[in-house]
Short mmCIF file of C-alpha atoms in Angstrom, two decimals:
data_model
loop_
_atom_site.label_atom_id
_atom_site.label_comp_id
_atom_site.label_asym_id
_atom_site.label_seq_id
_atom_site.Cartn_x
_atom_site.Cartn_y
_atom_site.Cartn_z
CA UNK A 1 -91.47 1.60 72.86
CA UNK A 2 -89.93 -1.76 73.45
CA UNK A 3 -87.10 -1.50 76.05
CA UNK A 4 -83.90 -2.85 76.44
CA UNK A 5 -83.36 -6.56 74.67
CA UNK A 6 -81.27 -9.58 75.10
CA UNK A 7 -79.01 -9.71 72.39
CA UNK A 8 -79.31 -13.38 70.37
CA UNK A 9 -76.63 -12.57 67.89
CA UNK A 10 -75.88 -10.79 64.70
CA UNK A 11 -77.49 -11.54 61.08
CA UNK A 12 -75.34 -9.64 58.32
CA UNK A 13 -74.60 -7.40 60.76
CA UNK A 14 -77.86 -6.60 62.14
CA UNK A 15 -78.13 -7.07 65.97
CA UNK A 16 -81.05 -9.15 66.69
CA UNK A 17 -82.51 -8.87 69.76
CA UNK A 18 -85.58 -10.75 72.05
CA UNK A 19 -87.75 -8.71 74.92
CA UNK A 20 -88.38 -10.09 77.70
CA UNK A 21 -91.65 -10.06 76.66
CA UNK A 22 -90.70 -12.65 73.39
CA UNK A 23 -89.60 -15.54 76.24
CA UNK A 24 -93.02 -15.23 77.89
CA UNK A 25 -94.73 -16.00 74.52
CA UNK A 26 -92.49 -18.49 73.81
CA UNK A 27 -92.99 -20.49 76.77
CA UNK A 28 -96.70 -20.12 75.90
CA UNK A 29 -97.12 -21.17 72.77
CA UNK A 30 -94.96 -24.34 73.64
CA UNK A 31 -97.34 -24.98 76.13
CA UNK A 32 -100.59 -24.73 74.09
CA UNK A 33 -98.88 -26.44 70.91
CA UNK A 34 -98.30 -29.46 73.27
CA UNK A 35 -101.58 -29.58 73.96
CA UNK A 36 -102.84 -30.12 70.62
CA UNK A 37 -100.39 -32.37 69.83
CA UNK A 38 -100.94 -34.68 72.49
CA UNK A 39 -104.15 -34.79 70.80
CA UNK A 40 -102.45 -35.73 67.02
CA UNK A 41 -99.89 -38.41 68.84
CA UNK A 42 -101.76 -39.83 71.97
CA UNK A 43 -99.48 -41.55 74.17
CA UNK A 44 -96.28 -39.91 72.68
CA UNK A 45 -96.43 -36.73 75.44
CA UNK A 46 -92.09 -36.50 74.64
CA UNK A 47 -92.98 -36.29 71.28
CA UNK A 48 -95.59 -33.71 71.65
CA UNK A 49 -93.50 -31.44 73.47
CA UNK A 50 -90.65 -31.74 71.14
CA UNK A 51 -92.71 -30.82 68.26
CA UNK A 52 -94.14 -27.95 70.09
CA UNK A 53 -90.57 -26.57 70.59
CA UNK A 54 -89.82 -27.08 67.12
CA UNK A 55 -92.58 -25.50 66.06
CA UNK A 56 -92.45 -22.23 68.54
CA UNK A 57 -89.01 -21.63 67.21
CA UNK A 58 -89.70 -22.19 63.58
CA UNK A 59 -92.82 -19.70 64.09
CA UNK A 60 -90.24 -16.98 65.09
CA UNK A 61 -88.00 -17.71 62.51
CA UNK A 62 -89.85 -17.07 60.20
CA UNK A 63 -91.06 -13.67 61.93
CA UNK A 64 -87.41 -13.14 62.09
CA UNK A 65 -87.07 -13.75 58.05
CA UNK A 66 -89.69 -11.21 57.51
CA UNK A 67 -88.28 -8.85 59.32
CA UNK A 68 -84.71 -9.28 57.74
CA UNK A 69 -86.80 -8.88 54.67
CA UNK A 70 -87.66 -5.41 55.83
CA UNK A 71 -83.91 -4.56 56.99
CA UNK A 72 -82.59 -5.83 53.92
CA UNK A 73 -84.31 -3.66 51.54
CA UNK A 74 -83.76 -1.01 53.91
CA UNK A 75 -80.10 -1.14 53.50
CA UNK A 76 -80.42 -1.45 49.49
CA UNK A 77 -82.77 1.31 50.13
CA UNK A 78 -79.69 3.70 52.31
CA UNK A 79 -81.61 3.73 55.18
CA UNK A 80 -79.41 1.93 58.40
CA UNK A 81 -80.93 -0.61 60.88
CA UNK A 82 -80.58 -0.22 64.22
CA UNK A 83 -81.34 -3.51 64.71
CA UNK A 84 -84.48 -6.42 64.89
CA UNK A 85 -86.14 -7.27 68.08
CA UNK A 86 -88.18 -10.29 68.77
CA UNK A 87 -91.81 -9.45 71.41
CA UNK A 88 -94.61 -9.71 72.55
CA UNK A 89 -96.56 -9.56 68.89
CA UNK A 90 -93.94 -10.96 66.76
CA UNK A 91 -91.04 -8.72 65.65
CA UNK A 92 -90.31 -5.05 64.30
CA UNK A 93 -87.02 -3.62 62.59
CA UNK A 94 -86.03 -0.24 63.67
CA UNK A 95 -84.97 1.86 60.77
CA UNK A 96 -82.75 5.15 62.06
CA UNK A 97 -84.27 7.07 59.80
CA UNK A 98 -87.21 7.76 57.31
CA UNK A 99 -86.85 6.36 53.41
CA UNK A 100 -86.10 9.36 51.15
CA UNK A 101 -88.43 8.52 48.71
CA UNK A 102 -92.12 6.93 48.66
CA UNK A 103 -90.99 4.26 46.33
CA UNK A 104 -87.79 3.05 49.17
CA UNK A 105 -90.78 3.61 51.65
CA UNK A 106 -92.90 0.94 49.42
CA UNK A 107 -90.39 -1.46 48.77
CA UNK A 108 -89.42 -1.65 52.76
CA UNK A 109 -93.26 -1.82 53.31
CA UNK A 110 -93.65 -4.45 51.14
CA UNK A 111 -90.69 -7.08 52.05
CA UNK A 112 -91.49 -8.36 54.72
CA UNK A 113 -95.06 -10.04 53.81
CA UNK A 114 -93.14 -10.65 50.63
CA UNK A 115 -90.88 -12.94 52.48
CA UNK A 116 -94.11 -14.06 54.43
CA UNK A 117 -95.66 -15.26 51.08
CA UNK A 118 -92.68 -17.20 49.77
CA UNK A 119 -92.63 -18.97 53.30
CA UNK A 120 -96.25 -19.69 53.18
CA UNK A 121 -96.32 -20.70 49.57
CA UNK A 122 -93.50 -22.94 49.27
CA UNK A 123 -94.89 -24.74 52.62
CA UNK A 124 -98.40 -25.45 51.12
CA UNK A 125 -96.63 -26.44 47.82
CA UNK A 126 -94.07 -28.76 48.97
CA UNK A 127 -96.66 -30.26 51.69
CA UNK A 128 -98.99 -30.80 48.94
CA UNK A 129 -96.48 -32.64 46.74
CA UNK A 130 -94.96 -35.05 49.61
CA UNK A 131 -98.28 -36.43 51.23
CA UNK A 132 -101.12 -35.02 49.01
CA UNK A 133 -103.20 -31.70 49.26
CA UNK A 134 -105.99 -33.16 51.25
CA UNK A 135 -103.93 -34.75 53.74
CA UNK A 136 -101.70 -31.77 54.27
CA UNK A 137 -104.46 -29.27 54.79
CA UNK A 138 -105.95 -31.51 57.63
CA UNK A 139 -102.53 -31.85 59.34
CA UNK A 140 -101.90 -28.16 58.93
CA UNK A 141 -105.23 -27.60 60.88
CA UNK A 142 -105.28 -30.65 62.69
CA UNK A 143 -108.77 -31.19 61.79
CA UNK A 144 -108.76 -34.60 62.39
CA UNK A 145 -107.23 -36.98 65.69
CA UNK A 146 -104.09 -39.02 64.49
CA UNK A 147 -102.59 -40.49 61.08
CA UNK A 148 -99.67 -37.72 60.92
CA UNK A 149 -96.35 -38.05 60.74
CA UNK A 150 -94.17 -35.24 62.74
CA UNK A 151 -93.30 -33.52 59.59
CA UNK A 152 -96.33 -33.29 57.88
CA UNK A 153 -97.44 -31.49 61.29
CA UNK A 154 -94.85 -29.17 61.77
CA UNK A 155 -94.85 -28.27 58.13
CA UNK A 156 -98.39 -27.93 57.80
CA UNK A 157 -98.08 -25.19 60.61
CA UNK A 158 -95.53 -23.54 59.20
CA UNK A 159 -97.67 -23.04 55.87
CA UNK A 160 -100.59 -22.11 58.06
CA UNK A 161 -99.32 -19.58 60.46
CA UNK A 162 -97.40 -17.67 57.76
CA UNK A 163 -100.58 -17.41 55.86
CA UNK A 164 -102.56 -15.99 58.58
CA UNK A 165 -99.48 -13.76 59.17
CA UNK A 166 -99.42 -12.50 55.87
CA UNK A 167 -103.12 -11.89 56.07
CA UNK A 168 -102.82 -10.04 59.25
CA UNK A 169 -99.69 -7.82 58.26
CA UNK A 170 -101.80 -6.63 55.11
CA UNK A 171 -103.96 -4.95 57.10
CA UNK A 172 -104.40 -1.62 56.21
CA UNK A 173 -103.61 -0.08 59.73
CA UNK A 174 -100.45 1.35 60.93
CA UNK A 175 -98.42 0.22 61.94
CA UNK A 176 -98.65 -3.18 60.69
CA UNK A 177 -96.99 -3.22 57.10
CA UNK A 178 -100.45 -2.76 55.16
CA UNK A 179 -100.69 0.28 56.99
CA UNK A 180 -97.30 1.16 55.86
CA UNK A 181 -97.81 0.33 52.37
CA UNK A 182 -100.64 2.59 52.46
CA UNK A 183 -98.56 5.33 53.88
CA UNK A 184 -96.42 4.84 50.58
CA UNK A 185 -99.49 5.01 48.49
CA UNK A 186 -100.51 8.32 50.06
CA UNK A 187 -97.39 10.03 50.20
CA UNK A 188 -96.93 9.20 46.43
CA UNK A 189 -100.23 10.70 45.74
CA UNK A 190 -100.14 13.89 47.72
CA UNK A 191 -96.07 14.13 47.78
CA UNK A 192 -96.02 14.89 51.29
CA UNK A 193 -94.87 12.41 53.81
CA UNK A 194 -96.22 14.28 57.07
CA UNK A 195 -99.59 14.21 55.72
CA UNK A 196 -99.28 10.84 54.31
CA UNK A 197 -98.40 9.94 58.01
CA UNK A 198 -100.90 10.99 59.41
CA UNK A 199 -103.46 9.65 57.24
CA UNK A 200 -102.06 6.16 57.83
CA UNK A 201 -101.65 6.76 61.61
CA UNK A 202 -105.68 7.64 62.21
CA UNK A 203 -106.23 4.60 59.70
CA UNK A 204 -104.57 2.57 61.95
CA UNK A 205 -106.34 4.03 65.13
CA UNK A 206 -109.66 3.17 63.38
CA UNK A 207 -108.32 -0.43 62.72
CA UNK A 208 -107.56 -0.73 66.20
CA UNK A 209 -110.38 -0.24 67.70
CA UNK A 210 -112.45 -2.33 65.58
CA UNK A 211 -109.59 -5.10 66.41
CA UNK A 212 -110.65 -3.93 70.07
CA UNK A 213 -114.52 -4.20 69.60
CA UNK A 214 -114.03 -7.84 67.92
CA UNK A 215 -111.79 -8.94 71.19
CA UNK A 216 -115.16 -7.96 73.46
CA UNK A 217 -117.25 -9.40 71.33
CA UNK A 218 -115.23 -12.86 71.47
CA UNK A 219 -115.18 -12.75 75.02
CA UNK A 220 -118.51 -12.12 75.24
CA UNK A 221 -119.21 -15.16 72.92
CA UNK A 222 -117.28 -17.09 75.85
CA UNK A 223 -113.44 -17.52 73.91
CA UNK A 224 -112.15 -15.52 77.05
CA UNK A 225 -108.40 -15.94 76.26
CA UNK A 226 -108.77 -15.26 72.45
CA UNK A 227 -110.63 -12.23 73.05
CA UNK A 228 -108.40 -10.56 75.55
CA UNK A 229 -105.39 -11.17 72.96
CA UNK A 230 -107.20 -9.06 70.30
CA UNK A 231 -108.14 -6.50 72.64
CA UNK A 232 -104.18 -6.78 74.29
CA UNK A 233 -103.31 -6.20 70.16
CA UNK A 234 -105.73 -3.84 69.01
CA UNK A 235 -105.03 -1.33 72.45
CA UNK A 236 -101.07 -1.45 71.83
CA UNK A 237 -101.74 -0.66 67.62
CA UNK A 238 -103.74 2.08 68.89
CA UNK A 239 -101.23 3.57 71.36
CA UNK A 240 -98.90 2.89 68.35
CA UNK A 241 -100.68 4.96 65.41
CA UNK A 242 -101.53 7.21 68.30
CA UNK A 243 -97.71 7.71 69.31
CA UNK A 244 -97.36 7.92 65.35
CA UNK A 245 -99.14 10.97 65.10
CA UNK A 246 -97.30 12.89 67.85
CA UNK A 247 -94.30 11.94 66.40
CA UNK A 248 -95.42 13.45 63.35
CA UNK A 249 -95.91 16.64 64.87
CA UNK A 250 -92.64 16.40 66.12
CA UNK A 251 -91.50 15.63 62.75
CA UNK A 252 -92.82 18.46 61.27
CA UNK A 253 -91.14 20.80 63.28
CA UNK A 254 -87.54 19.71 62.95
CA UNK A 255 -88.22 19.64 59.14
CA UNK A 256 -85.36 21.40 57.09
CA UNK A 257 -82.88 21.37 59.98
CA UNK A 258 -79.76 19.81 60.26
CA UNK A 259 -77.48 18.58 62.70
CA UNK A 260 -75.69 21.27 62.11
CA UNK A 261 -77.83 23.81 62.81
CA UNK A 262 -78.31 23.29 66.41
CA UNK A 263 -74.83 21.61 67.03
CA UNK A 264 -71.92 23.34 69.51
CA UNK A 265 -69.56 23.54 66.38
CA UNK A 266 -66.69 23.98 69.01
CA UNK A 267 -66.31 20.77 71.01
CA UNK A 268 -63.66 20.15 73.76
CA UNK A 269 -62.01 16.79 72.34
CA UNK A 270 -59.00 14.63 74.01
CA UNK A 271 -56.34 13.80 71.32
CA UNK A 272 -55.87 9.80 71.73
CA UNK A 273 -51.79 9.76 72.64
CA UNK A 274 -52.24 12.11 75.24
CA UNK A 275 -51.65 10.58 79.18
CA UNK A 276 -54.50 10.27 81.33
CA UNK A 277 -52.77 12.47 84.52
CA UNK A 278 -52.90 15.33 81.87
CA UNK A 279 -55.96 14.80 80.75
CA UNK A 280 -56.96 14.59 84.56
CA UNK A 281 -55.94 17.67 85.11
CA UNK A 282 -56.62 19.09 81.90
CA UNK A 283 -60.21 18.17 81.20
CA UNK A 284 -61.55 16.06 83.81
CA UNK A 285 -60.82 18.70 87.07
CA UNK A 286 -61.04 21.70 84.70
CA UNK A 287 -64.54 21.32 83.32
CA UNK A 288 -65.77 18.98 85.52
CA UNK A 289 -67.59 17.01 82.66
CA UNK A 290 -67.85 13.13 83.10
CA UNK A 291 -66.52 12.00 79.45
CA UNK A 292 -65.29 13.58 76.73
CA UNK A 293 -64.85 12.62 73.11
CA UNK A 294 -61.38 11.41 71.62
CA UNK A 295 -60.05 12.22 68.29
CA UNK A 296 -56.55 10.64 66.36
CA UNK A 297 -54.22 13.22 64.92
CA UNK A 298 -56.45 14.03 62.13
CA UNK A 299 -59.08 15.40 64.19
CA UNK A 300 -61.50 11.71 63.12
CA UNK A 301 -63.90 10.87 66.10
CA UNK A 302 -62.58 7.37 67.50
CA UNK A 303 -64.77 6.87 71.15
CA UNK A 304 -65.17 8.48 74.50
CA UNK A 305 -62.77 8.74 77.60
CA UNK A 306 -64.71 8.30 80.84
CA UNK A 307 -64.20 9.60 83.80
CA UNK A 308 -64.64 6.43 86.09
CA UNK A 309 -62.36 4.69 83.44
CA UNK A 310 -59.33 7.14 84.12
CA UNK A 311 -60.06 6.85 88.24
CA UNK A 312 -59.67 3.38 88.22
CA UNK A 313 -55.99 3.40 87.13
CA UNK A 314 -53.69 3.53 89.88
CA UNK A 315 -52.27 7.35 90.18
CA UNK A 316 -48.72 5.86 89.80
CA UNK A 317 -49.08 4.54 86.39
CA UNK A 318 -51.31 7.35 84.35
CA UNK A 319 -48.33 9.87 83.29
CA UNK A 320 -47.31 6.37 81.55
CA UNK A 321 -51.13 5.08 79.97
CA UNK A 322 -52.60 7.10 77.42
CA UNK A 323 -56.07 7.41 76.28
CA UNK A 324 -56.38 5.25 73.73
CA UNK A 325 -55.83 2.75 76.12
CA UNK A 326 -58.88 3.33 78.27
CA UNK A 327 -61.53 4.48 75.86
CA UNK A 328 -64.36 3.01 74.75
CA UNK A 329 -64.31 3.22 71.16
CA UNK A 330 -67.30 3.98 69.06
CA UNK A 331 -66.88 0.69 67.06
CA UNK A 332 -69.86 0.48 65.81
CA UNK A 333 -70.88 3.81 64.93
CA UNK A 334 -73.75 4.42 67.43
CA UNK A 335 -72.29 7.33 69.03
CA UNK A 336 -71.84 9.41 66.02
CA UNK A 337 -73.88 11.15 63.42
CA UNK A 338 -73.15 13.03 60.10
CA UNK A 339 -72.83 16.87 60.31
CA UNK A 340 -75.61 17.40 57.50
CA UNK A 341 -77.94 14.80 58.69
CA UNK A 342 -81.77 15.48 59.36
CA UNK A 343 -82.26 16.24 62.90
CA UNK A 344 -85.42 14.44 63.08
CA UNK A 345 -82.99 11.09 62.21
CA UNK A 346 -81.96 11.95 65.91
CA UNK A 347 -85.36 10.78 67.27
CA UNK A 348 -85.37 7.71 69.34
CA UNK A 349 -81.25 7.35 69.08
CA UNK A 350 -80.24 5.18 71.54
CA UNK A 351 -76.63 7.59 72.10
CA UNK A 352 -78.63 10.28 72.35
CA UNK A 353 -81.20 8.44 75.47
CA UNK A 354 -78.36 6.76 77.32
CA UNK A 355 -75.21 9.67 76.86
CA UNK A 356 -77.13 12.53 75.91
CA UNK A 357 -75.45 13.64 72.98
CA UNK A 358 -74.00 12.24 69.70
CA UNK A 359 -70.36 13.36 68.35
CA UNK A 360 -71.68 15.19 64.68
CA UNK A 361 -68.70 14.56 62.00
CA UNK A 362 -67.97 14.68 58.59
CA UNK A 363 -67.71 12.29 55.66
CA UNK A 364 -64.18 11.50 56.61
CA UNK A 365 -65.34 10.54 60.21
CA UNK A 366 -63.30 14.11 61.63
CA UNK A 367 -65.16 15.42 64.98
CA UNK A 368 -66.68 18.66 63.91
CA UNK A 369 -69.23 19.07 66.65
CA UNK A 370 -71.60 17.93 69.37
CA UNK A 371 -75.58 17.64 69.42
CA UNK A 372 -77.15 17.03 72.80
CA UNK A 373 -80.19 16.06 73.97
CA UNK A 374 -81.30 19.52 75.04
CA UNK A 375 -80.28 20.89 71.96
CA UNK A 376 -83.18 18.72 70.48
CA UNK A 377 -85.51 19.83 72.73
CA UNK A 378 -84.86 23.44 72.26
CA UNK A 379 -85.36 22.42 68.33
CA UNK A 380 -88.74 21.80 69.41
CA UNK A 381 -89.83 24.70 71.60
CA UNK A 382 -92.14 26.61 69.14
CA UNK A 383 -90.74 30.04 68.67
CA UNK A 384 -91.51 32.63 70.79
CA UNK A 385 -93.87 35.27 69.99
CA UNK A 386 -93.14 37.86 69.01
CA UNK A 387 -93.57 41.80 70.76
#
């Protein structure tokens, strides 16, 4: 749904990402801040533009917070994060797979605007206390022309854009978390999750559109820009919820199978001290694939061996290089999955887009097959009827 993203770094071992999209809004919202505070601290248009930075970047940290709130949980919850991307409409933190339960579903639901909250609550109560509730409300709106100091403005947007975040998240359409709170509510209630789904997903579609019918009816009412940014939002929720519901079909037929159901339980795998003019020979030239998996002694999955990376060592010196010194190793996990896990947790894999397959092992790591991406699809061919 998003693309690729720029990786920023690593938070407890969560890659965080940005789209390109997230630099366009950023630039934006530097440029309208600066605006209005020309307007709070005439004459001072450095200033203005500093405390429009400041307060772009503080905006997405705290997205960036509520999000970690989500992955956090997540992880308490045993459910891994792919990772947390910064866009277009804030943020979003890719789970790998569904919570097992509708309580772990609840509790991820629910972080985030948690998080949101205690942002927004300590800013109103700690701008309140330092220059007075009055004064701090009209900074955080900027209701009236000048008599702020630069921290009672960025502070008083902080406290006011986390509380029409929070506000907005609660919204009871998918996929914004009150959507997926709901979807908790409703799979607790009925005990099943695919219904529950769905239920949340044509919620959200209905939210959407109304979202969508407000953005025409702004325009109309002359706020041009505002209006096209709730009809931008309220078409890409309903693509969303609508792209919910598919995948819920999708779901639905993968449920109760395994990786190991649809896995080739025999792979061909290059032991790690063995030299690359064998495995030329031997694997490369024999079945003519273009990488291959490599296991240790003990049969445990440790990367790939790639073609191009055995080609560009000079034909003199490969009966003396082995494998383990040209793989790319599987550091990080992302090429491998676990023998008896759901094959719907295969859905939107990044291994599985980019190679085509994921190595399936066991507890102990030990290669014990390989799942492809057309071995998924067949998964979802319905069966044939019968004659």
């Amino acid at each position: 749904m998003l693309g690729r993203s720029i990786q920023l770094g690593r938070i407890f071992g969560i890659r965080i990402g940005a789209n390109p999209s997230w630099f366009v809004v950023l630039f934006l919202l530097i440029w309208l801040l600066t605006g209005q505070y020309k307007d709070a601290f005439p004459g001072h248009d450095t200033k203005a533009f500093g405390l429009a930075v400041a307060s772009a970047l503080l905006l997405f940290f705290c997205i960036l917070l509520h999000e970690l709130g989500h992955a956090l949980v997540a992880r308490r919850n045993n459910v891994p994060i792919a990772g947390i991307e910064l866009w277009l409409f804030g943020g979003i933190a890719t789970m790998t797979r569904e919570p097992d339960t509708p309580g772990a579903a609840f509790r991820i639901a629910a972080a985030g605007p948690f998080v949101t909250f205690l942002i927004a609550a300590g800013s109103w109560v700690a701008g309140g206390l330092i220059w007075g509730w009055h004064s701090f409300g009209s900074a955080a709106g900027l209701s009236e022309s000048f008599g702020y100091t630069a921290a009672e403005v960025v502070l008083g947007y902080v406290a006011l854009v986390n509380s029409a975040l929070l506000v907005f998240n609660l919204v009871p359409g998918y996929p914004l978390d009150g959507g997926a709170i709901l979807r908790a509510i409703a799979w607790w209630r009925t005990g099943d999750r695919l219904r529950a789904t769905r239920f949340a997903a044509r919620t959200g579609r209905l939210v959407a559109y109304a979202m969508m019918a407000v953005g025409v009816y702004v325009v109309i009412r002359g706020a041009i820009f505002s209006g096209i940014w709730f009809i931008l939002i309220g078409n890409f929720f309903a693509q969303a919820a609508r792209g919910t519901e598919i995948q819920t079909r999708i779901t639905s037929q993968l449920e109760g199978l395994s990786v190991a159901d649809v896995m080739d339980a025999e792979p061909v795998a290059v032991p790690s001290e063995a030299h690359l003019d064998r495995v030329l020979d031997e694997f490369f030239l024999r079945y003519r694939w273009p990488w291959f998996p490599v296991i240790d002694r003990a049969g445990r999955f440790l990367g790939l061996v790639i073609r191009e990376s055995v080609d560009q060592v000079p034909e003199a010196l490969r009966h003396d290089q082995t494998v383990d010194q040209v793989m790319a190793k599987d550091a990080e996990g992302s090429l491998r999955v676990l023998t008896d896990a759901p094959l719907e947790s295969l859905l939107g894999r990044e291994g599985l887009r980019t190679l085509g397959a994921l190595m399936a092992v066991d507890g102990e790591g030990v290669l014990r097959g390989v799942v492809t991406l057309d071995q998924v699809r067949r998964a979802l061919q319905p069966p044939s009827p019968a004659v």
